CSV table of C-alpha atoms in Angstrom, one decimal:
chain,number,residue,atom,x,y,z
A,21,MET,CA,88.6,-84.0,-12.8
A,22,THR,CA,86.3,-82.3,-14.9
A,23,ARG,CA,86.0,-85.0,-18.7
A,24,PHE,CA,84.0,-82.0,-20.5
A,25,SER,CA,81.2,-79.9,-19.2
A,26,PHE,CA,79.7,-76.0,-20.6
A,27,THR,CA,78.3,-73.4,-19.1
A,28,VAL,CA,76.5,-71.0,-20.4
A,29,HIS,CA,76.7,-67.4,-18.6
A,30,ALA,CA,74.5,-64.8,-20.6
A,31,THR,CA,72.4,-64.8,-23.4
A,32,ASP,CA,71.4,-62.2,-25.4
A,33,GLY,CA,68.9,-62.6,-28.6
A,34,ARG,CA,70.6,-65.7,-29.8
A,35,ALA,CA,74.0,-65.1,-28.8
A,36,ARG,CA,75.2,-66.7,-26.6
A,37,THR,CA,78.8,-66.7,-24.5
A,38,GLY,CA,79.8,-69.5,-21.3
A,39,ALA,CA,82.9,-71.8,-21.7
A,40,ILE,CA,83.8,-75.8,-22.0
A,41,ALA,CA,85.1,-76.8,-19.8
A,42,MET,CA,88.4,-79.7,-19.8
A,43,GLN,CA,91.3,-81.0,-18.9
A,44,ARG,CA,94.3,-79.0,-20.4
A,45,GLY,CA,91.9,-76.0,-20.1
A,46,THR,CA,88.8,-73.9,-20.2
A,47,ILE,CA,87.9,-72.7,-24.0
A,48,ARG,CA,85.5,-68.6,-23.9
A,49,THR,CA,82.8,-69.4,-26.2
A,50,PRO,CA,81.8,-68.2,-28.9
A,51,ALA,CA,85.3,-69.7,-29.8
A,52,PHE,CA,87.7,-69.5,-32.6
A,53,MET,CA,90.1,-72.5,-33.7
A,54,PRO,CA,93.3,-71.1,-35.7
A,55,VAL,CA,93.5,-74.4,-38.2
A,56,GLY,CA,96.4,-77.2,-37.4
A,57,THR,CA,96.2,-78.7,-40.4
A,58,ALA,CA,99.2,-81.0,-40.3
A,59,GLY,CA,100.7,-80.1,-36.5
A,60,THR,CA,101.8,-76.5,-36.9
A,61,VAL,CA,99.2,-73.2,-36.9
A,62,LYS,CA,101.2,-72.1,-40.3
A,63,ALA,CA,104.3,-69.9,-39.7
A,64,MET,CA,103.1,-69.6,-36.4
A,65,LYS,CA,105.0,-71.3,-32.9
A,66,VAL,CA,102.8,-72.7,-31.0
A,67,GLU,CA,103.6,-69.7,-27.5
A,68,ASP,CA,103.3,-67.7,-30.7
A,69,VAL,CA,98.7,-68.6,-31.1
A,70,ALA,CA,98.5,-69.1,-27.1
A,71,ALA,CA,99.4,-65.6,-26.8
A,72,THR,CA,96.8,-64.3,-29.7
A,73,GLY,CA,93.7,-65.4,-27.2
A,74,ALA,CA,93.0,-69.4,-28.9
A,75,ASP,CA,92.1,-72.0,-26.8
A,76,ILE,CA,92.2,-74.2,-28.8
A,77,ILE,CA,93.7,-75.6,-31.9
A,78,LEU,CA,92.5,-78.2,-34.6
A,79,GLY,CA,94.3,-80.5,-35.7
A,80,ASN,CA,93.8,-82.8,-39.5
A,81,THR,CA,93.2,-87.0,-39.2
A,82,TYR,CA,93.7,-86.7,-43.0
A,83,HIS,CA,96.6,-85.6,-44.0
A,84,LEU,CA,98.3,-86.5,-39.4
A,85,MET,CA,97.3,-90.2,-40.9
A,86,LEU,CA,99.3,-90.2,-43.7
A,87,ARG,CA,102.1,-88.0,-43.0
A,88,PRO,CA,104.2,-88.8,-40.2
A,89,GLY,CA,101.0,-91.2,-39.7
A,90,ALA,CA,98.4,-92.5,-36.6
A,91,GLU,CA,100.9,-94.8,-34.6
A,92,ARG,CA,104.4,-92.9,-34.7
A,93,MET,CA,102.5,-90.6,-33.5
A,94,ALA,CA,101.0,-92.5,-30.7
A,95,ARG,CA,105.0,-92.7,-30.0
A,96,LEU,CA,106.1,-89.9,-29.9
A,97,GLY,CA,103.6,-89.2,-26.8
A,98,GLY,CA,100.9,-87.8,-28.9
A,99,LEU,CA,100.1,-84.7,-31.4
A,100,HIS,CA,100.1,-82.5,-28.2
A,101,ASN,CA,103.3,-83.7,-26.4
A,102,PHE,CA,104.7,-83.4,-30.4
A,103,MET,CA,103.7,-80.4,-31.4
A,104,ARG,CA,104.4,-78.6,-28.4
A,105,TRP,CA,100.7,-78.1,-27.4
A,106,ASP,CA,99.1,-78.7,-24.1
A,107,LYS,CA,95.3,-76.5,-24.5
A,108,PRO,CA,92.3,-78.4,-25.4
A,109,ILE,CA,93.3,-79.9,-29.5
A,110,LEU,CA,90.2,-80.6,-31.6
A,111,THR,CA,90.6,-83.4,-34.0
A,112,ASP,CA,87.8,-83.7,-37.4
A,113,SER,CA,87.3,-86.9,-38.6
A,114,GLY,CA,89.1,-87.1,-42.1
A,115,GLY,CA,85.9,-87.2,-43.5
A,116,TYR,CA,85.9,-83.1,-45.3
A,117,GLN,CA,88.9,-84.5,-47.1
A,118,VAL,CA,88.9,-87.2,-48.3
A,119,MET,CA,85.6,-86.2,-50.4
A,120,SER,CA,86.9,-83.4,-51.7
A,121,LEU,CA,89.2,-86.5,-53.4
A,122,SER,CA,85.9,-87.0,-55.9
A,123,ASP,CA,89.2,-89.1,-58.5
A,124,LEU,CA,90.5,-90.7,-55.6
A,125,ARG,CA,88.2,-92.4,-53.0
A,126,LYS,CA,85.5,-95.0,-53.4
A,127,ILE,CA,82.3,-94.9,-50.8
A,128,THR,CA,80.7,-98.0,-49.1
A,129,GLU,CA,78.2,-98.8,-46.1
A,130,GLU,CA,81.2,-99.6,-44.1
A,131,GLY,CA,83.7,-96.7,-45.3
A,132,VAL,CA,84.8,-95.1,-47.7
A,133,THR,CA,89.1,-95.6,-49.2
A,134,PHE,CA,91.5,-93.4,-50.9
A,135,ALA,CA,94.3,-92.6,-52.7
A,136,SER,CA,97.4,-90.9,-51.2
A,137,HIS,CA,97.2,-87.1,-52.7
A,138,ILE,CA,101.0,-88.3,-51.6
A,139,ASP,CA,102.2,-90.8,-53.4
A,140,GLY,CA,99.0,-92.7,-54.4
A,141,SER,CA,99.3,-95.4,-51.7
A,142,ARG,CA,95.7,-96.8,-50.6
A,143,HIS,CA,93.7,-96.4,-47.1
A,144,ASN,CA,90.4,-96.9,-45.8
A,145,LEU,CA,88.6,-94.7,-43.9
A,146,THR,CA,85.5,-96.1,-41.3
A,147,PRO,CA,84.0,-94.5,-38.5
A,148,GLU,CA,85.6,-97.3,-35.7
A,149,ARG,CA,89.4,-96.3,-38.0
A,150,SER,CA,89.0,-92.0,-38.0
A,151,MET,CA,88.1,-92.4,-34.0
A,152,GLU,CA,91.2,-95.2,-33.7
A,153,ILE,CA,92.9,-92.6,-35.6
A,154,GLN,CA,92.0,-89.7,-33.2
A,155,ARG,CA,92.1,-91.8,-30.6
A,156,LEU,CA,96.2,-92.4,-31.5
A,157,LEU,CA,96.9,-88.7,-32.1
A,158,GLY,CA,95.8,-87.9,-28.1
A,159,SER,CA,92.7,-85.1,-29.2
A,160,ASP,CA,89.8,-84.0,-26.8
A,161,ILE,CA,87.2,-83.7,-28.8
A,162,VAL,CA,87.0,-86.0,-31.6
A,163,MET,CA,84.6,-85.5,-34.4
A,164,ALA,CA,82.3,-88.5,-35.0
A,165,PHE,CA,83.3,-89.6,-38.9
A,166,ASP,CA,81.0,-88.0,-42.1
A,167,GLU,CA,80.2,-87.9,-45.8
A,168,CYS,CA,80.4,-84.0,-46.7
A,169,PRO,CA,78.2,-83.7,-50.1
A,170,LYS,CA,78.1,-81.9,-53.1
A,171,ILE,CA,75.6,-78.5,-51.7
A,172,ASP,CA,74.8,-78.5,-55.4
A,173,GLN,CA,73.5,-82.7,-54.9
A,174,PRO,CA,69.6,-83.5,-55.3
A,175,ARG,CA,67.8,-83.7,-52.2
A,176,ASP,CA,67.5,-87.8,-52.8
A,177,VAL,CA,70.7,-87.5,-52.7
A,178,ILE,CA,71.0,-85.2,-49.7
A,179,ALA,CA,69.0,-87.4,-47.9
A,180,LYS,CA,70.5,-90.3,-48.2
A,181,SER,CA,73.9,-89.5,-47.8
A,182,MET,CA,72.8,-88.1,-44.6
A,183,GLU,CA,71.1,-90.8,-43.7
A,184,MET,CA,73.9,-93.0,-44.0
A,185,SER,CA,76.8,-90.3,-42.0
A,186,MET,CA,73.5,-91.0,-38.9
A,187,ARG,CA,74.5,-94.4,-39.3
A,188,TRP,CA,78.2,-93.7,-39.0
A,189,ALA,CA,77.4,-91.1,-36.1
A,190,ARG,CA,76.7,-93.9,-34.5
A,191,ARG,CA,78.8,-96.9,-35.0
A,192,SER,CA,81.9,-93.2,-34.5
A,193,ARG,CA,79.7,-93.0,-30.3
A,194,ASP,CA,80.6,-96.9,-30.7
A,195,GLY,CA,84.4,-96.8,-31.3
A,196,PHE,CA,84.3,-93.9,-29.6
A,197,ASP,CA,84.0,-95.0,-26.5
A,198,ALA,CA,85.5,-98.2,-26.7
A,199,GLY,CA,88.4,-95.9,-26.9
A,200,GLY,CA,89.2,-96.8,-22.9
A,201,GLU,CA,91.6,-94.3,-20.8
A,202,HIS,CA,90.9,-92.2,-24.5
A,203,ALA,CA,87.2,-91.8,-24.4
A,204,GLU,CA,87.4,-90.9,-20.2
A,205,ARG,CA,89.3,-88.0,-20.7
A,206,ALA,CA,88.3,-86.3,-24.6
A,207,ALA,CA,84.9,-85.8,-26.1
A,208,LEU,CA,82.9,-86.4,-28.9
A,209,PHE,CA,81.5,-84.4,-31.5
A,210,GLY,CA,78.1,-85.1,-34.4
A,211,ILE,CA,77.7,-83.7,-36.9
A,212,GLN,CA,74.5,-82.5,-38.6
A,213,GLN,CA,73.7,-83.1,-42.0
A,214,GLY,CA,71.2,-82.2,-45.0
A,215,GLY,CA,72.7,-79.7,-47.0
A,216,LEU,CA,70.4,-76.2,-47.0
A,217,ASP,CA,67.2,-78.9,-46.5
A,218,GLU,CA,65.3,-78.1,-43.1
A,219,GLU,CA,63.7,-80.8,-43.0
A,220,LEU,CA,66.3,-82.9,-43.7
A,221,ARG,CA,68.5,-81.1,-40.9
A,222,ALA,CA,65.9,-81.2,-38.5
A,223,ALA,CA,65.8,-85.5,-39.4
A,224,SER,CA,70.0,-85.3,-38.8
A,225,ALA,CA,69.8,-83.4,-35.2
A,226,GLY,CA,66.8,-85.9,-34.7
A,227,ALA,CA,69.3,-88.9,-35.2
A,228,LEU,CA,72.5,-87.7,-33.6
A,229,THR,CA,70.4,-86.0,-30.0
A,230,GLU,CA,68.6,-89.6,-30.0
A,231,ILE,CA,72.9,-91.2,-29.8
A,232,GLY,CA,73.9,-88.4,-27.6
A,233,PHE,CA,77.2,-86.6,-28.0
A,234,ASP,CA,78.7,-83.9,-26.0
A,235,GLY,CA,78.9,-81.5,-28.3
A,236,TYR,CA,77.2,-81.5,-32.4
A,237,ALA,CA,78.4,-79.6,-34.7
A,238,ILE,CA,76.7,-78.1,-39.1
A,239,GLY,CA,78.5,-79.6,-41.3
A,240,GLY,CA,78.4,-79.2,-44.9
A,241,LEU,CA,77.3,-75.5,-44.7
A,242,ALA,CA,80.5,-73.0,-46.4
A,243,VAL,CA,81.7,-75.0,-49.8
A,244,GLY,CA,80.5,-72.4,-51.7
A,245,GLU,CA,76.3,-71.6,-51.1
A,246,GLY,CA,77.2,-67.9,-50.1
A,247,GLN,CA,76.4,-66.3,-47.3
A,248,GLU,CA,72.8,-66.0,-48.0
A,249,ALA,CA,72.2,-69.2,-48.2
A,250,MET,CA,74.2,-70.1,-45.5
A,251,PHE,CA,72.5,-67.6,-41.8
A,252,ALA,CA,69.3,-69.0,-43.8
A,253,THR,CA,69.8,-72.4,-42.8
A,254,LEU,CA,71.7,-70.8,-39.3
A,255,ASP,CA,68.2,-69.3,-39.5
A,256,PHE,CA,67.1,-73.1,-38.1
A,257,ALA,CA,69.4,-75.5,-37.9
A,258,PRO,CA,71.0,-74.4,-34.3
A,259,GLY,CA,68.2,-74.1,-32.4
A,260,GLN,CA,67.2,-78.9,-34.1
A,261,LEU,CA,70.1,-78.5,-32.0
A,262,PRO,CA,70.1,-79.4,-27.5
A,263,ALA,CA,70.5,-75.9,-26.0
A,264,ASP,CA,72.1,-77.2,-23.6
A,265,ARG,CA,75.4,-78.6,-25.6
A,266,PRO,CA,78.1,-76.4,-27.7
A,267,ARG,CA,76.8,-75.6,-31.6
A,268,TYR,CA,80.1,-76.1,-33.7
A,269,LEU,CA,80.3,-74.3,-37.8
A,270,MET,CA,82.4,-76.8,-39.3
A,271,GLY,CA,85.2,-73.9,-41.9
A,272,VAL,CA,83.9,-71.2,-41.5
A,273,GLY,CA,84.7,-67.8,-41.6
A,274,LYS,CA,84.7,-64.2,-42.4
A,275,PRO,CA,84.2,-62.5,-40.1
A,276,ASP,CA,81.5,-60.9,-41.2
A,277,ASP,CA,80.4,-64.7,-41.3
A,278,LEU,CA,81.0,-64.7,-37.6
A,279,VAL,CA,79.5,-61.7,-36.4
A,280,GLY,CA,76.7,-63.7,-38.8
A,281,ALA,CA,76.9,-67.5,-37.2
A,282,VAL,CA,77.1,-65.7,-33.5
A,283,GLU,CA,74.3,-63.7,-34.2
A,284,ARG,CA,72.4,-67.2,-34.8
A,285,GLY,CA,73.6,-69.1,-31.4
A,286,VAL,CA,76.4,-70.4,-32.6
A,287,ASP,CA,79.8,-71.2,-30.4
A,288,MET,CA,81.9,-72.6,-32.3
A,289,PHE,CA,83.8,-72.0,-35.6
A,290,ASP,CA,87.6,-72.7,-37.4
A,291,CYS,CA,88.2,-72.0,-40.7
A,292,VAL,CA,91.6,-71.7,-42.3
A,293,LEU,CA,91.1,-68.0,-43.7
A,294,PRO,CA,93.8,-66.0,-41.4
A,295,THR,CA,96.1,-68.1,-41.6
A,296,ARG,CA,96.2,-68.4,-45.3
A,297,SER,CA,95.2,-64.9,-46.1
A,298,GLY,CA,98.3,-64.1,-44.2
A,299,ARG,CA,100.4,-66.0,-46.3
A,300,ASN,CA,98.9,-64.6,-49.4
A,301,GLY,CA,99.7,-60.8,-47.8
A,302,GLN,CA,96.3,-59.8,-46.6
A,303,GLY,CA,94.7,-58.6,-43.9
A,304,PHE,CA,92.4,-58.2,-41.8
A,305,THR,CA,91.1,-55.4,-39.4
A,306,TRP,CA,87.7,-53.2,-37.9
A,307,ASP,CA,87.6,-51.4,-41.8
A,308,GLY,CA,87.8,-54.7,-43.4
A,309,PRO,CA,90.2,-56.4,-45.4
A,310,LEU,CA,93.2,-55.0,-46.8
A,311,ASN,CA,95.9,-56.3,-50.0
A,312,MET,CA,99.4,-55.1,-48.1
A,313,ARG,CA,100.7,-56.2,-51.8
A,314,ASN,CA,99.1,-52.7,-53.0
A,315,ALA,CA,100.8,-50.2,-53.9
A,316,LYS,CA,99.0,-47.8,-51.4
A,317,HIS,CA,100.5,-49.1,-49.1
A,318,ALA,CA,104.0,-49.0,-49.9
A,319,GLU,CA,105.2,-45.7,-47.8
A,320,ASP,CA,102.9,-45.9,-45.4
A,321,MET,CA,104.5,-46.2,-42.2
A,322,GLY,CA,100.6,-46.2,-39.8
A,323,PRO,CA,100.3,-49.6,-38.7
A,324,LEU,CA,97.8,-52.4,-40.1
A,325,ASP,CA,95.0,-52.0,-37.4
A,326,PRO,CA,96.3,-48.8,-35.4
A,327,GLU,CA,92.8,-50.5,-32.5
A,328,CYS,CA,94.7,-53.5,-32.8
A,329,THR,CA,96.6,-54.2,-29.5
A,330,CYS,CA,99.1,-57.6,-31.3
A,331,PRO,CA,102.4,-56.9,-31.0
A,332,VAL,CA,102.5,-57.0,-35.2
A,333,CYS,CA,100.3,-53.7,-34.8
A,334,ALA,CA,102.5,-52.4,-32.2
A,335,LYS,CA,106.3,-52.8,-34.2
A,336,TYR,CA,105.8,-52.6,-37.7
A,337,SER,CA,103.8,-50.3,-40.1
A,338,ARG,CA,101.6,-50.6,-43.3
A,339,ALA,CA,105.1,-49.7,-45.3
A,340,TYR,CA,107.0,-52.8,-44.0
A,341,LEU,CA,104.3,-54.7,-44.6
A,342,HIS,CA,103.9,-54.6,-49.2
A,343,HIS,CA,108.0,-54.5,-48.4
A,344,LEU,CA,108.2,-58.5,-46.6
A,345,HIS,CA,104.8,-59.3,-49.5
A,346,LYS,CA,106.4,-57.3,-52.4
A,347,ALA,CA,109.9,-59.6,-51.9
A,348,GLY,CA,108.2,-62.3,-51.2
A,349,GLU,CA,109.9,-62.8,-48.3
A,350,MET,CA,109.0,-65.1,-45.3
A,351,LEU,CA,108.7,-63.0,-43.0
A,352,GLY,CA,105.7,-61.1,-44.6
A,353,ALA,CA,103.9,-64.2,-44.0
A,354,MET,CA,104.1,-65.0,-40.6
A,355,LEU,CA,103.2,-60.9,-39.3
A,356,LEU,CA,100.7,-60.8,-41.1
A,357,THR,CA,99.1,-64.5,-39.3
A,358,GLU,CA,100.3,-63.4,-36.1
A,359,HIS,CA,98.2,-60.5,-36.8
A,360,ASN,CA,95.2,-62.2,-38.6
A,361,LEU,CA,94.7,-64.7,-36.1
A,362,SER,CA,95.7,-62.3,-33.3
A,363,PHE,CA,92.1,-59.8,-35.1
A,364,TYR,CA,89.5,-63.0,-34.9
A,365,GLN,CA,90.6,-63.4,-30.8
A,366,GLN,CA,89.7,-59.6,-30.4
A,367,LEU,CA,86.8,-60.8,-32.6
A,368,MET,CA,85.7,-63.1,-30.0
A,369,ALA,CA,86.3,-61.2,-27.4
A,370,ALA,CA,84.4,-58.2,-28.3
A,371,MET,CA,81.3,-60.5,-29.1
A,372,ARG,CA,82.3,-62.2,-25.7
A,373,GLY,CA,82.1,-59.5,-23.8
A,374,ALA,CA,78.2,-57.6,-26.8
A,375,ILE,CA,76.5,-61.1,-25.8
A,376,ALA,CA,78.2,-60.6,-21.7
A,377,GLU,CA,76.3,-56.9,-21.9
A,378,ALA,CA,73.5,-57.5,-23.3
A,379,ARG,CA,73.9,-55.0,-26.1
A,380,PHE,CA,75.2,-57.9,-29.1
A,381,ALA,CA,72.5,-55.9,-31.3
A,382,SER,CA,73.8,-53.4,-31.2
A,383,PHE,CA,77.5,-54.5,-32.2
A,384,ALA,CA,76.8,-55.8,-34.9
A,385,ALA,CA,75.6,-53.6,-36.3
A,386,ALA,CA,77.7,-51.3,-35.9
A,387,PHE,CA,80.6,-54.5,-37.1
A,388,ARG,CA,78.9,-54.7,-40.0
A,389,ALA,CA,78.1,-50.8,-41.2
A,390,ARG,CA,81.9,-50.7,-40.4
A,391,TYR,CA,84.0,-53.5,-42.3
A,392,LEU,CA,81.9,-53.8,-44.8
A,393,ALA,CA,82.2,-50.0,-46.1
A,394,LYS,CA,83.0,-49.5,-49.2
A,395,ARG,CA,86.5,-49.1,-49.6
């Protein structure tokens, strides 16, 4: 049975569509991974997440190691069994969340010591421990442990951070490979760092390629630099990574971010935006995002998006969604989340189709003209 393989089926410009084959299933690319931070995609049942078209979800190492705990998760049969998701799961390394705890952590060459945001307990996260936790969770795609520096740091600080992340990448590779049965069925991705600097990104890509990974992530973006700077970096970063491996842009993004990144050669994405926005009353449509709390929806009996094929748009009106969110009813969050995740998967499917039919440039232009039109 295939452990991990990536096949590019078609290219159009730098955009490409293909498939990742793994033991728990096939991931169609470009792929969007809903975020299941703590063993759940918020406000969704796993069968409903699958029904949106998601081939893979993301789990969060930091949150799961603190609660319920990696060793407990292993005793309970792993994350798949625990949450009843039978498709692939990618787990992040925990590095990003730990780095965001600037007042609660200390970084050394060995790793990161930090205080839990839940109860203040002390923990030590190293490349080796991150690999062990992800193995205990039963992850299908394991992410190397890295440091994600703030984007506004001086170049020398970002360079030193990147160089340490590359040393951690080697330790992650060794730790993963020592994982026995898990290493024989799972995959390991390295993470490119280097801020917005082309030379630093190239050095990072070279170091990762020399180590060798199943896939390569572009890290350190979507951290406040803005879309223009992100796209400028994506103009060169994906091309620095091996063309025969998946390229994963971490933490992105808005629908127009996804289109622009696919245009530049990215294959995989994750972001909390569709679920978080759903809980906050925002619904995504082909004509741009809508705030369902706005009074203009109060007597609109039309669907949220007339072109959407999801069950929410088939059954419920804008007026009802408006009412639920104004009334603070949890069903409002559930329905908008389901719609948003469905919309994201419909967008990914539309991009895959456009690439396969060699019309991606016109698709992207038409999408932007409509989605970004002033409303």
